[in-house]
mmCIF file of N, CA, C and O in Angstrom:
data_model
loop_
_atom_site.group_PDB
_atom_site.id
_atom_site.type_symbol
_atom_site.label_atom_id
_atom_site.label_comp_id
_atom_site.label_asym_id
_atom_site.label_seq_id
_atom_site.Cartn_x
_atom_site.Cartn_y
_atom_site.Cartn_z
ATOM 1 N N MET A 656 -49.387 -0.120 -42.569
ATOM 2 C CA MET A 656 -48.761 -1.203 -41.821
ATOM 3 C C MET A 656 -49.391 -1.259 -40.431
ATOM 4 O O MET A 656 -49.506 -0.252 -39.756
ATOM 5 N N SER A 657 -49.801 -2.449 -40.025
ATOM 6 C CA SER A 657 -50.412 -2.607 -38.707
ATOM 7 C C SER A 657 -49.330 -2.638 -37.626
ATOM 8 O O SER A 657 -48.139 -2.791 -37.923
ATOM 9 N N SER A 658 -49.748 -2.506 -36.373
ATOM 10 C CA SER A 658 -48.799 -2.578 -35.262
ATOM 11 C C SER A 658 -48.108 -3.930 -35.226
ATOM 12 O O SER A 658 -46.906 -4.017 -34.959
ATOM 13 N N ALA A 659 -48.861 -4.987 -35.487
ATOM 14 C CA ALA A 659 -48.266 -6.329 -35.485
ATOM 15 C C ALA A 659 -47.197 -6.438 -36.569
ATOM 16 O O ALA A 659 -46.135 -7.029 -36.346
ATOM 17 N N ASP A 660 -47.472 -5.856 -37.754
ATOM 18 C CA ASP A 660 -46.483 -5.869 -38.831
ATOM 19 C C ASP A 660 -45.237 -5.075 -38.436
ATOM 20 O O ASP A 660 -44.108 -5.479 -38.732
ATOM 21 N N ALA A 661 -45.445 -3.947 -37.756
ATOM 22 C CA ALA A 661 -44.311 -3.125 -37.315
ATOM 23 C C ALA A 661 -43.447 -3.886 -36.324
ATOM 24 O O ALA A 661 -42.218 -3.856 -36.405
ATOM 25 N N VAL A 662 -44.086 -4.589 -35.391
ATOM 26 C CA VAL A 662 -43.336 -5.375 -34.415
ATOM 27 C C VAL A 662 -42.555 -6.477 -35.113
ATOM 28 O O VAL A 662 -41.372 -6.699 -34.841
ATOM 29 N N ALA A 663 -43.192 -7.180 -36.050
ATOM 30 C CA ALA A 663 -42.513 -8.249 -36.788
ATOM 31 C C ALA A 663 -41.323 -7.701 -37.571
ATOM 32 O O ALA A 663 -40.258 -8.329 -37.608
ATOM 33 N N THR A 664 -41.485 -6.536 -38.169
ATOM 34 C CA THR A 664 -40.390 -5.907 -38.903
ATOM 35 C C THR A 664 -39.233 -5.573 -37.973
ATOM 36 O O THR A 664 -38.071 -5.848 -38.290
ATOM 37 N N LEU A 665 -39.545 -4.990 -36.810
ATOM 38 C CA LEU A 665 -38.492 -4.656 -35.853
ATOM 39 C C LEU A 665 -37.750 -5.890 -35.364
ATOM 40 O O LEU A 665 -36.534 -5.885 -35.219
ATOM 41 N N ILE A 666 -38.480 -6.962 -35.119
ATOM 42 C CA ILE A 666 -37.845 -8.205 -34.680
ATOM 43 C C ILE A 666 -36.925 -8.726 -35.775
ATOM 44 O O ILE A 666 -35.802 -9.155 -35.513
ATOM 45 N N GLY A 667 -37.398 -8.677 -37.011
ATOM 46 C CA GLY A 667 -36.581 -9.136 -38.134
ATOM 47 C C GLY A 667 -35.317 -8.324 -38.306
ATOM 48 O O GLY A 667 -34.267 -8.860 -38.679
ATOM 49 N N LEU A 668 -35.384 -7.038 -38.028
ATOM 50 C CA LEU A 668 -34.211 -6.169 -38.141
ATOM 51 C C LEU A 668 -33.229 -6.376 -36.990
ATOM 52 O O LEU A 668 -32.076 -5.989 -37.091
ATOM 53 N N GLY A 669 -33.690 -6.981 -35.910
ATOM 54 C CA GLY A 669 -32.866 -7.123 -34.719
ATOM 55 C C GLY A 669 -31.898 -8.285 -34.754
ATOM 56 O O GLY A 669 -31.280 -8.599 -33.752
ATOM 57 N N ARG A 670 -31.759 -8.957 -35.861
ATOM 58 C CA ARG A 670 -30.860 -10.096 -35.959
ATOM 59 C C ARG A 670 -29.459 -9.632 -36.365
ATOM 60 O O ARG A 670 -29.280 -8.599 -36.971
ATOM 61 N N GLY A 671 -28.463 -10.429 -36.038
ATOM 62 C CA GLY A 671 -27.094 -10.102 -36.417
ATOM 63 C C GLY A 671 -26.425 -9.223 -35.377
ATOM 64 O O GLY A 671 -26.828 -9.158 -34.223
ATOM 65 N N ARG A 672 -25.362 -8.547 -35.796
ATOM 66 C CA ARG A 672 -24.607 -7.681 -34.885
ATOM 67 C C ARG A 672 -25.448 -6.485 -34.479
ATOM 68 O O ARG A 672 -26.186 -5.943 -35.282
ATOM 69 N N ARG A 673 -25.313 -6.088 -33.234
ATOM 70 C CA ARG A 673 -26.088 -4.960 -32.727
ATOM 71 C C ARG A 673 -25.165 -3.731 -32.664
ATOM 72 O O ARG A 673 -24.188 -3.728 -31.938
ATOM 73 N N PRO A 674 -25.491 -2.698 -33.427
ATOM 74 C CA PRO A 674 -24.656 -1.497 -33.377
ATOM 75 C C PRO A 674 -24.937 -0.698 -32.102
ATOM 76 O O PRO A 674 -26.072 -0.636 -31.634
ATOM 77 N N TYR A 675 -23.915 -0.143 -31.535
ATOM 78 C CA TYR A 675 -24.049 0.724 -30.371
ATOM 79 C C TYR A 675 -23.575 2.116 -30.753
ATOM 80 O O TYR A 675 -22.573 2.266 -31.442
ATOM 81 N N SER A 676 -24.303 3.138 -30.317
ATOM 82 C CA SER A 676 -23.934 4.503 -30.674
ATOM 83 C C SER A 676 -23.600 5.354 -29.464
ATOM 84 O O SER A 676 -23.021 6.421 -29.603
ATOM 85 N N LEU A 677 -23.984 4.906 -28.266
ATOM 86 C CA LEU A 677 -23.680 5.659 -27.057
ATOM 87 C C LEU A 677 -22.362 5.167 -26.465
ATOM 88 O O LEU A 677 -21.944 4.042 -26.709
ATOM 89 N N GLY A 678 -21.721 5.994 -25.666
ATOM 90 C CA GLY A 678 -20.450 5.622 -25.060
ATOM 91 C C GLY A 678 -20.574 4.576 -23.968
ATOM 92 O O GLY A 678 -19.604 3.915 -23.630
ATOM 93 N N CYS A 679 -21.760 4.402 -23.429
ATOM 94 C CA CYS A 679 -21.979 3.483 -22.310
ATOM 95 C C CYS A 679 -22.941 2.385 -22.763
ATOM 96 O O CYS A 679 -24.084 2.662 -23.100
ATOM 97 N N GLN A 680 -22.450 1.136 -22.768
ATOM 98 C CA GLN A 680 -23.289 0.039 -23.240
ATOM 99 C C GLN A 680 -24.507 -0.148 -22.348
ATOM 100 O O GLN A 680 -25.590 -0.467 -22.829
ATOM 101 N N GLU A 681 -24.375 0.078 -21.026
ATOM 102 C CA GLU A 681 -25.526 -0.062 -20.132
ATOM 103 C C GLU A 681 -26.611 0.942 -20.492
ATOM 104 O O GLU A 681 -27.795 0.610 -20.505
ATOM 105 N N ALA A 682 -26.207 2.187 -20.788
ATOM 106 C CA ALA A 682 -27.191 3.205 -21.187
ATOM 107 C C ALA A 682 -27.856 2.807 -22.500
ATOM 108 O O ALA A 682 -29.066 2.967 -22.668
ATOM 109 N N GLU A 683 -27.077 2.256 -23.411
ATOM 110 C CA GLU A 683 -27.631 1.794 -24.691
ATOM 111 C C GLU A 683 -28.627 0.663 -24.461
ATOM 112 O O GLU A 683 -29.696 0.621 -25.084
ATOM 113 N N ASP A 684 -28.306 -0.252 -23.551
ATOM 114 C CA ASP A 684 -29.217 -1.362 -23.245
ATOM 115 C C ASP A 684 -30.529 -0.854 -22.658
ATOM 116 O O ASP A 684 -31.600 -1.322 -23.025
ATOM 117 N N VAL A 685 -30.434 0.112 -21.738
ATOM 118 C CA VAL A 685 -31.647 0.675 -21.133
ATOM 119 C C VAL A 685 -32.482 1.383 -22.204
ATOM 120 O O VAL A 685 -33.708 1.238 -22.236
ATOM 121 N N LEU A 686 -31.817 2.106 -23.087
ATOM 122 C CA LEU A 686 -32.538 2.775 -24.173
ATOM 123 C C LEU A 686 -33.216 1.748 -25.079
ATOM 124 O O LEU A 686 -34.379 1.918 -25.478
ATOM 125 N N THR A 687 -32.535 0.659 -25.378
ATOM 126 C CA THR A 687 -33.104 -0.389 -26.216
ATOM 127 C C THR A 687 -34.321 -1.017 -25.549
ATOM 128 O O THR A 687 -35.349 -1.272 -26.191
ATOM 129 N N ILE A 688 -34.229 -1.248 -24.245
ATOM 130 C CA ILE A 688 -35.365 -1.796 -23.496
ATOM 131 C C ILE A 688 -36.538 -0.822 -23.534
ATOM 132 O O ILE A 688 -37.678 -1.219 -23.774
ATOM 133 N N ALA A 689 -36.253 0.470 -23.310
ATOM 134 C CA ALA A 689 -37.313 1.478 -23.331
ATOM 135 C C ALA A 689 -37.974 1.536 -24.705
ATOM 136 O O ALA A 689 -39.206 1.642 -24.811
ATOM 137 N N MET A 690 -37.189 1.424 -25.754
ATOM 138 C CA MET A 690 -37.756 1.448 -27.102
ATOM 139 C C MET A 690 -38.604 0.199 -27.350
ATOM 140 O O MET A 690 -39.678 0.285 -27.947
ATOM 141 N N ALA A 691 -38.139 -0.963 -26.879
ATOM 142 C CA ALA A 691 -38.921 -2.190 -27.042
ATOM 143 C C ALA A 691 -40.235 -2.092 -26.277
ATOM 144 O O ALA A 691 -41.286 -2.513 -26.779
ATOM 145 N N LEU A 692 -40.190 -1.538 -25.071
ATOM 146 C CA LEU A 692 -41.421 -1.359 -24.299
ATOM 147 C C LEU A 692 -42.373 -0.395 -24.995
ATOM 148 O O LEU A 692 -43.596 -0.579 -24.957
ATOM 149 N N THR A 693 -41.830 0.623 -25.643
ATOM 150 C CA THR A 693 -42.658 1.570 -26.382
ATOM 151 C C THR A 693 -43.384 0.865 -27.529
ATOM 152 O O THR A 693 -44.574 1.101 -27.767
ATOM 153 N N VAL A 694 -42.673 -0.015 -28.234
ATOM 154 C CA VAL A 694 -43.294 -0.778 -29.319
ATOM 155 C C VAL A 694 -44.389 -1.680 -28.752
ATOM 156 O O VAL A 694 -45.496 -1.779 -29.312
ATOM 157 N N GLU A 695 -44.094 -2.347 -27.627
ATOM 158 C CA GLU A 695 -45.094 -3.216 -27.001
ATOM 159 C C GLU A 695 -46.324 -2.415 -26.580
ATOM 160 O O GLU A 695 -47.465 -2.858 -26.762
ATOM 161 N N LEU A 696 -46.113 -1.229 -26.017
ATOM 162 C CA LEU A 696 -47.225 -0.379 -25.591
ATOM 163 C C LEU A 696 -48.055 0.065 -26.788
ATOM 164 O O LEU A 696 -49.295 0.074 -26.725
ATOM 165 N N ALA A 697 -47.387 0.405 -27.883
ATOM 166 C CA ALA A 697 -48.124 0.806 -29.092
ATOM 167 C C ALA A 697 -48.990 -0.345 -29.594
ATOM 168 O O ALA A 697 -50.155 -0.142 -29.973
ATOM 169 N N ALA A 698 -48.447 -1.546 -29.585
ATOM 170 C CA ALA A 698 -49.224 -2.714 -30.027
ATOM 171 C C ALA A 698 -50.391 -2.970 -29.073
ATOM 172 O O ALA A 698 -51.509 -3.263 -29.518
ATOM 173 N N ALA A 699 -50.155 -2.848 -27.764
ATOM 174 C CA ALA A 699 -51.238 -3.046 -26.784
ATOM 175 C C ALA A 699 -52.316 -1.980 -26.953
ATOM 176 O O ALA A 699 -53.515 -2.287 -26.905
ATOM 177 N N ASN A 700 -51.904 -0.723 -27.174
ATOM 178 C CA ASN A 700 -52.891 0.348 -27.376
ATOM 179 C C ASN A 700 -53.722 0.100 -28.628
ATOM 180 O O ASN A 700 -54.920 0.369 -28.646
ATOM 181 N N ASP A 701 -53.097 -0.430 -29.675
ATOM 182 C CA ASP A 701 -53.825 -0.756 -30.894
ATOM 183 C C ASP A 701 -54.879 -1.822 -30.612
ATOM 184 O O ASP A 701 -56.031 -1.699 -31.044
ATOM 185 N N ARG A 702 -54.509 -2.849 -29.860
ATOM 186 C CA ARG A 702 -55.460 -3.919 -29.533
ATOM 187 C C ARG A 702 -56.588 -3.390 -28.645
ATOM 188 O O ARG A 702 -57.756 -3.745 -28.842
ATOM 189 N N ILE A 703 -56.260 -2.551 -27.678
ATOM 190 C CA ILE A 703 -57.282 -1.976 -26.799
ATOM 191 C C ILE A 703 -58.269 -1.146 -27.618
ATOM 192 O O ILE A 703 -59.486 -1.243 -27.432
ATOM 193 N N ASP A 704 -57.742 -0.347 -28.540
ATOM 194 C CA ASP A 704 -58.609 0.486 -29.377
ATOM 195 C C ASP A 704 -59.558 -0.383 -30.196
ATOM 196 O O ASP A 704 -60.762 -0.098 -30.285
ATOM 197 N N ARG A 705 -59.030 -1.462 -30.787
ATOM 198 C CA ARG A 705 -59.893 -2.348 -31.567
ATOM 199 C C ARG A 705 -60.962 -2.994 -30.695
ATOM 200 O O ARG A 705 -62.125 -3.109 -31.105
ATOM 201 N N LEU A 706 -60.593 -3.419 -29.488
ATOM 202 C CA LEU A 706 -61.573 -4.016 -28.578
ATOM 203 C C LEU A 706 -62.638 -3.005 -28.177
ATOM 204 O O LEU A 706 -63.835 -3.330 -28.147
ATOM 205 N N GLU A 707 -62.211 -1.779 -27.849
ATOM 206 C CA GLU A 707 -63.185 -0.749 -27.470
ATOM 207 C C GLU A 707 -64.168 -0.470 -28.603
ATOM 208 O O GLU A 707 -65.368 -0.332 -28.375
ATOM 209 N N ARG A 708 -63.657 -0.389 -29.804
ATOM 210 C CA ARG A 708 -64.529 -0.124 -30.953
ATOM 211 C C ARG A 708 -65.514 -1.274 -31.160
ATOM 212 O O ARG A 708 -66.690 -1.046 -31.467
ATOM 213 N N THR A 709 -65.050 -2.500 -30.980
ATOM 214 C CA THR A 709 -65.928 -3.656 -31.136
ATOM 215 C C THR A 709 -67.013 -3.667 -30.061
ATOM 216 O O THR A 709 -68.194 -3.884 -30.354
ATOM 217 N N VAL A 710 -66.623 -3.417 -28.808
ATOM 218 C CA VAL A 710 -67.591 -3.402 -27.711
ATOM 219 C C VAL A 710 -68.600 -2.277 -27.918
ATOM 220 O O VAL A 710 -69.813 -2.476 -27.734
ATOM 221 N N ALA A 711 -68.120 -1.096 -28.313
ATOM 222 C CA ALA A 711 -69.048 0.023 -28.550
ATOM 223 C C ALA A 711 -70.043 -0.325 -29.650
ATOM 224 O O ALA A 711 -71.245 -0.057 -29.524
ATOM 225 N N GLU A 712 -69.546 -0.940 -30.713
ATOM 226 C CA GLU A 712 -70.433 -1.319 -31.810
ATOM 227 C C GLU A 712 -71.451 -2.371 -31.351
ATOM 228 O O GLU A 712 -72.644 -2.269 -31.659
ATOM 229 N N LEU A 713 -70.998 -3.366 -30.593
ATOM 230 C CA LEU A 713 -71.907 -4.412 -30.123
ATOM 231 C C LEU A 713 -72.948 -3.868 -29.148
ATOM 232 O O LEU A 713 -74.091 -4.338 -29.139
ATOM 233 N N ARG A 714 -72.572 -2.886 -28.351
ATOM 234 C CA ARG A 714 -73.513 -2.271 -27.396
ATOM 235 C C ARG A 714 -74.401 -1.225 -28.052
ATOM 236 O O ARG A 714 -75.378 -0.780 -27.463
ATOM 237 N N GLY A 715 -73.994 -0.762 -29.221
ATOM 238 C CA GLY A 715 -74.757 0.284 -29.897
ATOM 239 C C GLY A 715 -74.579 1.649 -29.255
ATOM 240 O O GLY A 715 -75.515 2.447 -29.233
ATOM 241 N N VAL A 716 -73.378 1.909 -28.707
ATOM 242 C CA VAL A 716 -73.094 3.206 -28.089
ATOM 243 C C VAL A 716 -71.918 3.850 -28.815
ATOM 244 O O VAL A 716 -71.149 3.184 -29.516
ATOM 245 N N ALA A 717 -71.798 5.158 -28.624
ATOM 246 C CA ALA A 717 -70.675 5.880 -29.218
ATOM 247 C C ALA A 717 -69.372 5.472 -28.515
ATOM 248 O O ALA A 717 -69.362 5.170 -27.318
ATOM 249 N N LEU A 718 -68.290 5.477 -29.276
ATOM 250 C CA LEU A 718 -66.984 5.104 -28.728
ATOM 251 C C LEU A 718 -66.601 5.993 -27.551
ATOM 252 O O LEU A 718 -66.142 5.500 -26.510
ATOM 253 N N ASP A 719 -66.814 7.296 -27.677
ATOM 254 C CA ASP A 719 -66.485 8.216 -26.577
ATOM 255 C C ASP A 719 -67.304 7.919 -25.333
ATOM 256 O O ASP A 719 -66.816 8.039 -24.212
ATOM 257 N N GLU A 720 -68.553 7.540 -25.539
ATOM 258 C CA GLU A 720 -69.414 7.205 -24.396
ATOM 259 C C GLU A 720 -68.859 5.985 -23.656
ATOM 260 O O GLU A 720 -68.820 5.955 -22.425
ATOM 261 N N LEU A 721 -68.423 5.008 -24.410
ATOM 262 C CA LEU A 721 -67.840 3.805 -23.797
ATOM 263 C C LEU A 721 -66.556 4.151 -23.049
ATOM 264 O O LEU A 721 -66.353 3.737 -21.907
ATOM 265 N N ARG A 722 -65.683 4.933 -23.698
ATOM 266 C CA ARG A 722 -64.394 5.287 -23.091
ATOM 267 C C ARG A 722 -64.555 6.176 -21.865
ATOM 268 O O ARG A 722 -63.752 6.100 -20.939
ATOM 269 N N ASP A 723 -65.576 7.028 -21.863
ATOM 270 C CA ASP A 723 -65.765 7.980 -20.765
ATOM 271 C C ASP A 723 -66.661 7.455 -19.649
ATOM 272 O O ASP A 723 -66.880 8.147 -18.654
ATOM 273 N N ALA A 724 -67.170 6.243 -19.802
ATOM 274 C CA ALA A 724 -68.064 5.685 -18.785
ATOM 275 C C ALA A 724 -67.316 5.551 -17.462
ATOM 276 O O ALA A 724 -66.218 4.999 -17.424
ATOM 277 N N PRO A 725 -67.884 6.081 -16.392
ATOM 278 C CA PRO A 725 -67.197 5.990 -15.097
ATOM 279 C C PRO A 725 -67.193 4.547 -14.589
ATOM 280 O O PRO A 725 -68.141 3.788 -14.816
ATOM 281 N N ALA A 726 -66.108 4.200 -13.922
ATOM 282 C CA ALA A 726 -65.996 2.859 -13.340
ATOM 283 C C ALA A 726 -66.693 2.851 -11.984
ATOM 284 O O ALA A 726 -66.750 3.875 -11.295
ATOM 285 N N ALA A 727 -67.206 1.699 -11.623
ATOM 286 C CA ALA A 727 -67.780 1.547 -10.283
ATOM 287 C C ALA A 727 -66.680 1.813 -9.261
ATOM 288 O O ALA A 727 -65.503 1.575 -9.540
ATOM 289 N N PRO A 728 -67.039 2.329 -8.080
ATOM 290 C CA PRO A 728 -66.020 2.665 -7.081
ATOM 291 C C PRO A 728 -65.065 1.515 -6.753
ATOM 292 O O PRO A 728 -63.858 1.734 -6.631
ATOM 293 N N ASP A 729 -65.587 0.297 -6.638
ATOM 294 C CA ASP A 729 -64.705 -0.826 -6.315
ATOM 295 C C ASP A 729 -63.770 -1.152 -7.476
ATOM 296 O O ASP A 729 -62.599 -1.493 -7.269
ATOM 297 N N VAL A 730 -64.246 -0.992 -8.713
ATOM 298 C CA VAL A 730 -63.413 -1.225 -9.892
ATOM 299 C C VAL A 730 -62.335 -0.143 -9.979
ATOM 300 O O VAL A 730 -61.162 -0.434 -10.251
ATOM 301 N N ALA A 731 -62.713 1.110 -9.735
ATOM 302 C CA ALA A 731 -61.750 2.212 -9.773
ATOM 303 C C ALA A 731 -60.662 2.012 -8.720
ATOM 304 O O ALA A 731 -59.479 2.241 -8.985
ATOM 305 N N ALA A 732 -61.051 1.569 -7.543
ATOM 306 C CA ALA A 732 -60.073 1.330 -6.469
ATOM 307 C C ALA A 732 -59.140 0.184 -6.848
ATOM 308 O O ALA A 732 -57.929 0.249 -6.606
ATOM 309 N N GLU A 733 -59.684 -0.861 -7.444
ATOM 310 C CA GLU A 733 -58.853 -1.994 -7.875
ATOM 311 C C GLU A 733 -57.867 -1.556 -8.951
ATOM 312 O O GLU A 733 -56.697 -1.937 -8.923
ATOM 313 N N ARG A 734 -58.326 -0.747 -9.897
ATOM 314 C CA ARG A 734 -57.432 -0.226 -10.943
ATOM 315 C C ARG A 734 -56.338 0.642 -10.337
ATOM 316 O O ARG A 734 -55.184 0.584 -10.754
ATOM 317 N N ALA A 735 -56.696 1.477 -9.359
ATOM 318 C CA ALA A 735 -55.709 2.343 -8.709
ATOM 319 C C ALA A 735 -54.649 1.502 -7.997
ATOM 320 O O ALA A 735 -53.455 1.807 -8.070
ATOM 321 N N ARG A 736 -55.080 0.439 -7.307
ATOM 322 C CA ARG A 736 -54.113 -0.450 -6.631
ATOM 323 C C ARG A 736 -53.197 -1.125 -7.648
ATOM 324 O O ARG A 736 -51.986 -1.242 -7.439
ATOM 325 N N ALA A 737 -53.761 -1.563 -8.763
ATOM 326 C CA ALA A 737 -52.954 -2.210 -9.804
ATOM 327 C C ALA A 737 -51.947 -1.232 -10.398
ATOM 328 O O ALA A 737 -50.791 -1.587 -10.644
ATOM 329 N N THR A 738 -52.371 0.006 -10.600
ATOM 330 C CA THR A 738 -51.465 1.032 -11.129
ATOM 331 C C THR A 738 -50.346 1.320 -10.139
ATOM 332 O O THR A 738 -49.170 1.410 -10.518
ATOM 333 N N ASP A 739 -50.696 1.465 -8.860
ATOM 334 C CA ASP A 739 -49.676 1.708 -7.834
ATOM 335 C C ASP A 739 -48.664 0.568 -7.776
ATOM 336 O O ASP A 739 -47.457 0.798 -7.665
ATOM 337 N N ALA A 740 -49.145 -0.672 -7.870
ATOM 338 C CA ALA A 740 -48.254 -1.830 -7.826
ATOM 339 C C ALA A 740 -47.339 -1.854 -9.044
ATOM 340 O O ALA A 740 -46.144 -2.142 -8.935
ATOM 341 N N MET A 741 -47.885 -1.526 -10.211
ATOM 342 C CA MET A 741 -47.075 -1.489 -11.424
ATOM 343 C C MET A 741 -46.000 -0.418 -11.321
ATOM 344 O O MET A 741 -44.840 -0.650 -11.651
ATOM 345 N N LEU A 742 -46.367 0.764 -10.837
ATOM 346 C CA LEU A 742 -45.391 1.845 -10.688
ATOM 347 C C LEU A 742 -44.298 1.463 -9.688
ATOM 348 O O LEU A 742 -43.122 1.768 -9.901
ATOM 349 N N ALA A 743 -44.667 0.787 -8.621
ATOM 350 C CA ALA A 743 -43.665 0.335 -7.650
ATOM 351 C C ALA A 743 -42.702 -0.662 -8.292
ATOM 352 O O ALA A 743 -41.501 -0.619 -8.026
ATOM 353 N N ARG A 744 -43.209 -1.548 -9.152
ATOM 354 C CA ARG A 744 -42.330 -2.504 -9.834
ATOM 355 C C ARG A 744 -41.417 -1.801 -10.813
ATOM 356 O O ARG A 744 -40.217 -2.071 -10.876
ATOM 357 N N VAL A 745 -41.961 -0.879 -11.588
ATOM 358 C CA VAL A 745 -41.176 -0.185 -12.606
ATOM 359 C C VAL A 745 -40.091 0.678 -11.972
ATOM 360 O O VAL A 745 -38.940 0.689 -12.421
ATOM 361 N N PHE A 746 -40.448 1.389 -10.913
ATOM 362 C CA PHE A 746 -39.494 2.317 -10.297
ATOM 363 C C PHE A 746 -38.821 1.748 -9.048
ATOM 364 O O PHE A 746 -38.255 2.487 -8.257
ATOM 365 N N ARG A 747 -38.846 0.422 -8.915
ATOM 366 C CA ARG A 747 -38.244 -0.238 -7.751
ATOM 367 C C ARG A 747 -36.791 0.191 -7.543
ATOM 368 O O ARG A 747 -36.356 0.426 -6.428
ATOM 369 N N ILE A 748 -36.044 0.317 -8.620
ATOM 370 C CA ILE A 748 -34.637 0.688 -8.524
ATOM 371 C C ILE A 748 -34.463 2.064 -7.884
ATOM 372 O O ILE A 748 -33.472 2.326 -7.217
ATOM 373 N N LEU A 749 -35.440 2.936 -8.044
ATOM 374 C CA LEU A 749 -35.366 4.266 -7.441
ATOM 375 C C LEU A 749 -35.925 4.269 -6.028
ATOM 376 O O LEU A 749 -35.461 5.023 -5.172
ATOM 377 N N ILE A 750 -36.921 3.427 -5.791
ATOM 378 C CA ILE A 750 -37.551 3.360 -4.473
ATOM 379 C C ILE A 750 -36.653 2.633 -3.481
ATOM 380 O O ILE A 750 -36.551 3.010 -2.317
ATOM 381 N N ASP A 751 -35.984 1.576 -3.944
ATOM 382 C CA ASP A 751 -35.155 0.737 -3.081
ATOM 383 C C ASP A 751 -33.779 0.544 -3.715
ATOM 384 O O ASP A 751 -33.434 -0.555 -4.157
ATOM 385 N N PRO A 752 -32.972 1.619 -3.791
ATOM 386 C CA PRO A 752 -31.652 1.471 -4.408
ATOM 387 C C PRO A 752 -30.752 0.592 -3.541
ATOM 388 O O PRO A 752 -30.825 0.616 -2.316
ATOM 389 N N ARG A 753 -29.941 -0.194 -4.186
ATOM 390 C CA ARG A 753 -29.021 -1.083 -3.477
ATOM 391 C C ARG A 753 -27.626 -0.908 -4.040
ATOM 392 O O ARG A 753 -27.445 -0.435 -5.154
ATOM 393 N N GLU A 754 -26.650 -1.345 -3.258
ATOM 394 C CA GLU A 754 -25.278 -1.279 -3.731
ATOM 395 C C GLU A 754 -25.108 -2.266 -4.880
ATOM 396 O O GLU A 754 -25.666 -3.361 -4.854
ATOM 397 N N PRO A 755 -24.327 -1.895 -5.896
ATOM 398 C CA PRO A 755 -24.097 -2.809 -7.012
ATOM 399 C C PRO A 755 -23.447 -4.109 -6.542
ATOM 400 O O PRO A 755 -22.592 -4.099 -5.659
ATOM 401 N N ALA A 756 -23.852 -5.220 -7.138
ATOM 402 C CA ALA A 756 -23.332 -6.532 -6.754
ATOM 403 C C ALA A 756 -21.876 -6.711 -7.140
ATOM 404 O O ALA A 756 -21.182 -7.541 -6.556
ATOM 405 N N ASP A 757 -21.384 -5.938 -8.104
ATOM 406 C CA ASP A 757 -20.011 -6.125 -8.557
ATOM 407 C C ASP A 757 -19.002 -5.341 -7.722
ATOM 408 O O ASP A 757 -17.830 -5.274 -8.066
ATOM 409 N N GLY A 758 -19.451 -4.730 -6.633
ATOM 410 C CA GLY A 758 -18.535 -4.031 -5.732
ATOM 411 C C GLY A 758 -18.313 -2.569 -6.043
ATOM 412 O O GLY A 758 -17.642 -1.878 -5.283
ATOM 413 N N ARG A 759 -18.857 -2.086 -7.150
ATOM 414 C CA ARG A 759 -18.715 -0.650 -7.440
ATOM 415 C C ARG A 759 -19.408 0.158 -6.357
ATOM 416 O O ARG A 759 -20.388 -0.280 -5.772
ATOM 417 N N VAL A 760 -18.910 1.332 -6.121
ATOM 418 C CA VAL A 760 -19.527 2.218 -5.156
ATOM 419 C C VAL A 760 -20.568 3.052 -5.863
ATOM 420 O O VAL A 760 -20.284 3.651 -6.899
ATOM 421 N N ARG A 761 -21.753 3.057 -5.328
ATOM 422 C CA ARG A 761 -22.849 3.826 -5.923
ATOM 423 C C ARG A 761 -22.560 5.294 -5.755
ATOM 424 O O ARG A 761 -22.248 5.781 -4.667
ATOM 425 N N ASP A 762 -22.658 6.041 -6.827
ATOM 426 C CA ASP A 762 -22.403 7.482 -6.820
ATOM 427 C C ASP A 762 -23.575 8.181 -6.129
ATOM 428 O O ASP A 762 -24.710 8.082 -6.600
ATOM 429 N N PRO A 763 -23.319 8.890 -5.002
ATOM 430 C CA PRO A 763 -24.419 9.576 -4.301
ATOM 431 C C PRO A 763 -25.156 10.576 -5.188
ATOM 432 O O PRO A 763 -26.326 10.860 -4.995
ATOM 433 N N ALA A 764 -24.471 11.105 -6.207
ATOM 434 C CA ALA A 764 -25.116 12.071 -7.110
ATOM 435 C C ALA A 764 -26.187 11.395 -7.949
ATOM 436 O O ALA A 764 -27.084 12.047 -8.454
ATOM 437 N N ASP A 765 -26.102 10.062 -8.120
ATOM 438 C CA ASP A 765 -27.094 9.336 -8.905
ATOM 439 C C ASP A 765 -28.348 9.037 -8.110
ATOM 440 O O ASP A 765 -29.363 8.652 -8.670
ATOM 441 N N ALA A 766 -28.283 9.147 -6.800
ATOM 442 C CA ALA A 766 -29.426 8.783 -5.946
ATOM 443 C C ALA A 766 -30.471 9.846 -5.965
ATOM 444 O O ALA A 766 -30.326 10.934 -6.372
#
């Protein structure tokens, strides 16, 4: 089964009532999001692998040689900035915690 088939199967299974197994629906939602992101990452990694193999074949080089090729300094710096920006977006809730909008008091132990 390909990654695309796995994603389609998961989407098909996601219809109807959604069972919850944890005591906290918010925790269950976060877990569901994390699992969906994991599926998306697996599909993206599959596509990247196929592209790398195609490029290596077209260039006539070994796959490891293509994957291990060092990036130009400006490209490496651009990738590092993009990674830093992505991490800031993903962990924004930890970097810039705010009081809940519904008036609950944020537990200092969670910070």
